[in-house]
Coordinates of C-alpha atoms and ligand atoms in Angstrom, one line a residue:
M803 CA 26.4 10.1 -38.7
S804 CA 25.1 9.2 -35.0
G805 CA 23.3 12.1 -33.4
Q806 CA 23.2 13.0 -29.8
P807 CA 20.7 10.9 -27.8
V808 CA 17.2 13.1 -27.5
A809 CA 16.4 14.3 -24.2
R810 CA 12.8 12.8 -22.9
G811 CA 10.4 15.6 -23.1
R812 CA 8.4 16.8 -20.1
F813 CA 4.8 15.5 -19.5
I814 CA 2.6 18.1 -17.8
T815 CA -1.3 17.2 -16.9
F816 CA -4.0 19.7 -16.1
E817 CA -6.7 18.6 -13.5
G818 CA -9.6 19.8 -11.7
G819 CA -13.6 20.1 -11.9
E820 CA -15.8 21.2 -14.7
G821 CA -15.3 24.4 -16.2
S822 CA -11.9 25.1 -14.0
G823 CA -10.0 26.5 -17.1
K824 CA -8.0 23.5 -17.9
S825 CA -8.2 23.7 -21.4
T826 CA -7.9 27.3 -21.2
Q827 CA -4.6 27.0 -19.4
G828 CA -3.2 24.4 -21.3
R829 CA -3.6 26.4 -24.4
L830 CA -1.8 29.4 -22.9
L831 CA 1.0 27.2 -21.3
A832 CA 1.7 25.6 -24.9
E833 CA 1.4 29.3 -26.6
R834 CA 4.0 30.4 -23.8
L835 CA 6.4 27.7 -24.2
A836 CA 6.3 28.1 -28.0
G837 CA 7.6 31.7 -27.5
A838 CA 10.4 30.0 -25.7
G839 CA 11.4 27.7 -28.7
I840 CA 9.6 24.4 -27.0
T841 CA 7.2 22.7 -29.3
C842 CA 4.4 20.9 -27.2
R843 CA 1.9 18.5 -28.0
L844 CA -1.6 19.7 -26.4
T845 CA -4.0 16.7 -26.0
R846 CA -6.9 15.5 -23.7
E847 CA -8.4 12.6 -21.7
P848 CA -10.7 10.8 -22.2
G849 CA -9.0 10.8 -26.0
G850 CA -6.2 12.2 -27.7
S851 CA -5.6 9.2 -30.1
P852 CA -7.9 7.9 -32.7
G853 CA -8.7 4.7 -30.4
A854 CA -8.9 6.6 -27.4
E855 CA -11.6 9.0 -29.1
A856 CA -13.8 6.4 -30.2
V857 CA -13.8 5.3 -26.4
R858 CA -14.5 9.0 -25.4
R859 CA -17.8 9.0 -27.6
L860 CA -18.9 5.6 -25.9
L861 CA -18.2 7.6 -22.4
L862 CA -19.5 10.9 -22.9
E863 CA -22.2 10.5 -25.5
E864 CA -23.8 7.1 -24.9
R865 CA -26.6 7.8 -22.7
Q866 CA -26.8 4.0 -21.0
P867 CA -25.5 4.0 -17.7
F868 CA -22.2 2.0 -17.1
H869 CA -21.6 -0.3 -13.7
P870 CA -18.6 2.1 -12.1
L871 CA -16.1 -0.7 -12.4
A872 CA -17.2 -1.0 -16.4
E873 CA -16.7 2.7 -16.5
S874 CA -13.2 2.7 -14.9
L875 CA -12.1 0.2 -17.2
L876 CA -13.1 2.3 -20.3
F877 CA -11.3 5.1 -19.0
A878 CA -8.3 3.0 -18.1
A879 CA -8.4 1.2 -22.0
A880 CA -8.6 4.9 -23.6
R881 CA -5.4 6.0 -21.6
A882 CA -3.4 2.9 -22.3
D883 CA -3.9 3.4 -25.7
H884 CA -3.4 7.2 -25.6
V885 CA 0.0 6.3 -23.7
K886 CA 1.0 3.7 -25.8
T887 CA 0.1 5.5 -29.3
L888 CA 0.8 9.3 -28.6
I889 CA 2.2 10.3 -25.0
E890 CA 5.4 7.9 -25.0
P891 CA 6.2 8.0 -28.5
A892 CA 6.1 12.1 -28.1
L893 CA 8.1 12.3 -25.0
A894 CA 10.8 9.9 -26.3
A895 CA 10.9 12.0 -29.5
G896 CA 11.8 15.1 -27.3
E897 CA 8.5 16.7 -27.2
W898 CA 6.8 18.2 -24.7
V899 CA 3.3 17.0 -23.8
I900 CA 0.2 18.6 -22.1
C901 CA -2.5 16.7 -21.3
D902 CA -5.9 18.0 -20.4
R903 CA -7.0 15.4 -17.7
F904 CA -5.3 12.2 -16.9
I905 CA -4.7 9.8 -13.9
D906 CA -5.9 12.1 -11.2
S907 CA -9.2 12.5 -12.9
T908 CA -9.8 8.8 -12.4
R909 CA -8.7 8.8 -9.0
A910 CA -11.2 11.6 -8.5
Y911 CA -14.3 10.6 -10.5
Q912 CA -14.4 7.1 -10.5
G913 CA -12.6 6.7 -7.0
A914 CA -14.1 9.3 -4.9
G915 CA -17.1 10.1 -7.2
R916 CA -18.1 6.6 -7.9
T917 CA -16.5 5.1 -5.0
V918 CA -14.6 2.4 -6.8
A919 CA -12.0 0.9 -4.3
A920 CA -8.8 2.9 -4.2
S921 CA -6.8 -0.7 -4.8
V922 CA -8.7 -1.1 -8.0
I923 CA -8.0 2.3 -9.3
D924 CA -4.2 1.7 -8.2
Q925 CA -4.3 -1.5 -10.3
L926 CA -5.7 0.2 -13.2
E927 CA -3.6 2.9 -13.3
T928 CA -0.5 0.9 -13.3
L929 CA -1.7 -1.1 -16.2
A930 CA -2.4 2.0 -18.3
I931 CA 0.2 3.8 -17.9
G932 CA 3.1 1.5 -16.6
A933 CA 5.9 4.3 -15.9
C934 CA 4.5 7.3 -17.6
R935 CA 4.0 9.6 -15.0
P936 CA 3.5 13.1 -15.2
D937 CA 6.2 15.4 -14.3
L938 CA 4.1 18.3 -13.1
T939 CA 0.5 18.6 -12.6
I940 CA -1.5 21.6 -12.4
I941 CA -4.8 21.2 -10.3
L942 CA -7.3 23.8 -10.9
D943 CA -9.5 24.2 -7.9
L944 CA -12.7 25.9 -7.9
D945 CA -16.1 25.9 -6.2
P946 CA -18.4 23.4 -8.4
R947 CA -21.1 25.6 -8.6
L948 CA -19.0 28.1 -10.7
G949 CA -17.5 25.9 -12.8
L950 CA -20.7 24.2 -13.6
T951 CA -22.1 27.5 -14.4
R952 CA -19.3 28.4 -16.6
A953 CA -19.5 25.2 -18.1
D954 CA -23.2 25.7 -18.9
A955 CA -22.7 29.3 -20.4
R956 CA -19.8 27.9 -22.8
R957 CA -22.1 24.9 -23.7
G958 CA -25.1 27.1 -24.7
A959 CA -28.9 26.1 -24.5
S960 CA -28.7 23.7 -26.9
G961 CA -25.7 21.3 -26.0
A962 CA -26.8 18.4 -23.7
A963 CA -25.3 17.4 -20.4
D964 CA -23.0 14.4 -20.2
R965 CA -22.9 11.5 -17.7
F966 CA -20.8 13.3 -15.4
E967 CA -22.1 17.1 -16.0
G968 CA -25.6 16.1 -15.0
E969 CA -24.4 14.4 -11.5
T970 CA -25.3 16.1 -8.2
L971 CA -23.7 18.9 -6.4
A972 CA -22.6 16.4 -3.6
F973 CA -20.8 14.1 -6.4
H974 CA -18.9 17.4 -7.7
E975 CA -18.1 18.3 -4.3
R976 CA -16.3 15.1 -3.4
I977 CA -14.5 15.2 -6.8
R978 CA -12.9 18.9 -5.7
A979 CA -12.2 17.4 -2.2
A980 CA -10.3 14.3 -3.7
F981 CA -8.4 16.6 -6.2
R982 CA -7.3 19.1 -3.1
A983 CA -6.3 15.8 -1.5
I984 CA -4.2 14.5 -4.1
A985 CA -2.3 18.1 -4.4
A986 CA -1.8 18.0 -0.6
A987 CA -0.2 14.2 -0.8
E988 CA 1.8 14.7 -4.1
P989 CA 3.4 18.6 -3.3
A990 CA 6.5 17.9 -5.5
R991 CA 4.4 16.8 -8.4
C992 CA 1.2 18.8 -8.1
L993 CA 0.6 22.7 -7.9
L994 CA -3.1 23.3 -6.6
L995 CA -4.3 26.8 -7.9
D996 CA -7.2 29.0 -7.2
A997 CA -9.1 29.0 -10.4
T998 CA -11.3 32.0 -9.4
A999 CA -8.2 34.2 -10.3
D1000 CA -8.7 36.1 -13.8
K1001 CA -6.9 33.7 -16.7
A1002 CA -3.9 35.8 -16.9
A1003 CA -3.2 35.5 -13.5
V1004 CA -3.7 31.7 -13.4
S1005 CA -1.3 31.5 -16.5
D1006 CA 1.5 33.7 -14.8
R1007 CA 1.4 31.3 -11.8
I1008 CA 1.9 28.4 -14.0
A1009 CA 4.5 29.7 -16.0
A1010 CA 6.6 30.5 -13.1
R1011 CA 6.1 27.0 -11.8
V1012 CA 7.2 25.5 -14.9
S1013 CA 10.1 27.5 -14.8
D1014 CA 11.1 26.5 -11.3
A1015 CA 10.4 22.7 -11.9
F1016 CA 12.3 22.7 -15.5
G1017 CA 14.6 25.7 -15.6
I1018 CA 13.3 27.4 -18.5
T1019 CA 11.0 30.4 -18.9
P1020 CA 8.0 30.3 -21.1
G1021 CA 7.3 33.3 -22.7
S1022 CA 4.6 35.8 -21.7
G1023 CA 2.2 34.3 -24.4
A1024 CA -0.6 35.7 -26.3
A1025 CA -3.6 37.7 -23.9
P1026 CA -5.9 35.5 -23.0
Ligands
Z5A1688 N1 -13.4 11.8 -16.6 C1 -13.4 10.8 -15.7 O1 -14.4 10.8 -15.0 N2 -12.6 10.0 -15.7 C2 -11.2 10.4 -16.5 O2 -10.2 9.6 -15.9 C3 -11.4 11.0 -17.1 C4 -12.3 11.9 -17.1 C5 -9.9 11.2 -18.0 C6 -14.6 14.7 -19.6 O3 -15.3 15.9 -19.9 C7 -15.2 14.3 -18.5 O4 -14.7 12.9 -18.2 C8 -15.0 14.9 -17.2 C9 -14.5 14.1 -16.3 C10 -14.5 12.7 -16.7 N3 -16.5 15.2 -17.1 N4 -16.9 16.0 -16.1 N5 -17.4 16.9 -15.4 P1 -14.8 17.0 -21.3 O5 -13.5 16.6 -21.6 O6 -15.8 17.1 -22.1 O7 -14.8 18.2 -20.1 P2 -13.7 18.7 -19.0 O8 -12.7 18.1 -18.8 O9 -14.7 18.5 -17.8 O10 -13.5 20.3 -19.3 P3 -14.3 21.5 -19.4 O11 -15.7 21.4 -19.0 O12 -14.2 21.6 -20.8 O13 -13.6 22.6 -18.8 P4 -12.3 23.2 -18.6 O14 -11.3 22.8 -19.8 O15 -11.6 22.9 -17.2 O16 -12.7 24.8 -18.9 P5 -12.2 25.5 -20.1 O17 -13.1 25.3 -21.3 O18 -11.1 25.8 -20.1 O19 -13.4 27.1 -19.6 C11 -14.7 26.8 -19.3 C12 -15.2 28.2 -19.5 O20 -14.8 29.2 -18.3 C13 -14.9 29.0 -21.0 O21 -15.9 29.8 -21.4 C14 -13.5 30.0 -20.5 O22 -13.4 31.3 -21.2 C15 -14.0 30.2 -18.8 N6 -12.8 30.3 -18.1 C16 -11.6 29.4 -18.2 N7 -10.9 30.2 -17.1 C17 -11.5 31.2 -16.4 C18 -11.3 32.1 -15.6 N8 -10.2 32.0 -14.8 N9 -12.2 33.0 -15.3 C19 -13.4 33.2 -15.7 N10 -13.7 32.5 -16.9 C20 -12.7 31.7 -17.5

């Protein structure tokens, strides 16, 4: 018996600076979508697939510096593995994918932060993702001083800062400006949200945009 072709799933990404609430809001949206009968694959970058998780350890735990071009290539390599082995197959099977960071993080951190040329970032993006572009990107906007304070508090006294958390405030200000510029340039794909609002209020705004974009109503979800 030949079944109906499966409709491609939706691809939603969360972006923003350190501690802006991406993981929290990704989880809340997945819970709300589950309440509406939609199964989501919750994943992250760098990482998400076994090969990409190995590159993540290199990127975030290795103490040696990388040249900015080498760093950009490593993020692109991890992304290519993640897209080919997890994201594309899940979408093709009709699952929705929610990803904590994706292409806009490379544009912001390696492009604006490390000042790698936009033409190089664009080429790597095309190589790594092909046509696998997000349907919706939520960008959580937060003063980096507050984001870094939140992340420090969550990490506790014993956790070591990774190669990005230890960067200067000026670096994190450039990241924030880059995310805001992406949101302004691509309003059909991106929703820029004030991440200082409480978790439930941010989650409600995300659910409203998902409803507008895809014509489904996410459930109310668990209390954050
Ligand atoms: N990176 C890159 O350079 N290039 C790339 O292409 C990619 C990544 C993909 C990955 O770090 C690093 O890789 C990242 C960029 C770089 N480094 N930096 N900076 P990661 O995966 O280890 O961490 P992260 O992505 O930066 O996320 P995070 O620190 O885990 O933060 P978050 O996910 O945005 O926030 P959270 O975990 O949901 O919340 C943080 C805390 O704040 C937590 O205690 C929450 O309970 C609290 N929180 C959340 N929302 C609120 C609100 N609304 N009010 C108050 N408190 C809140």
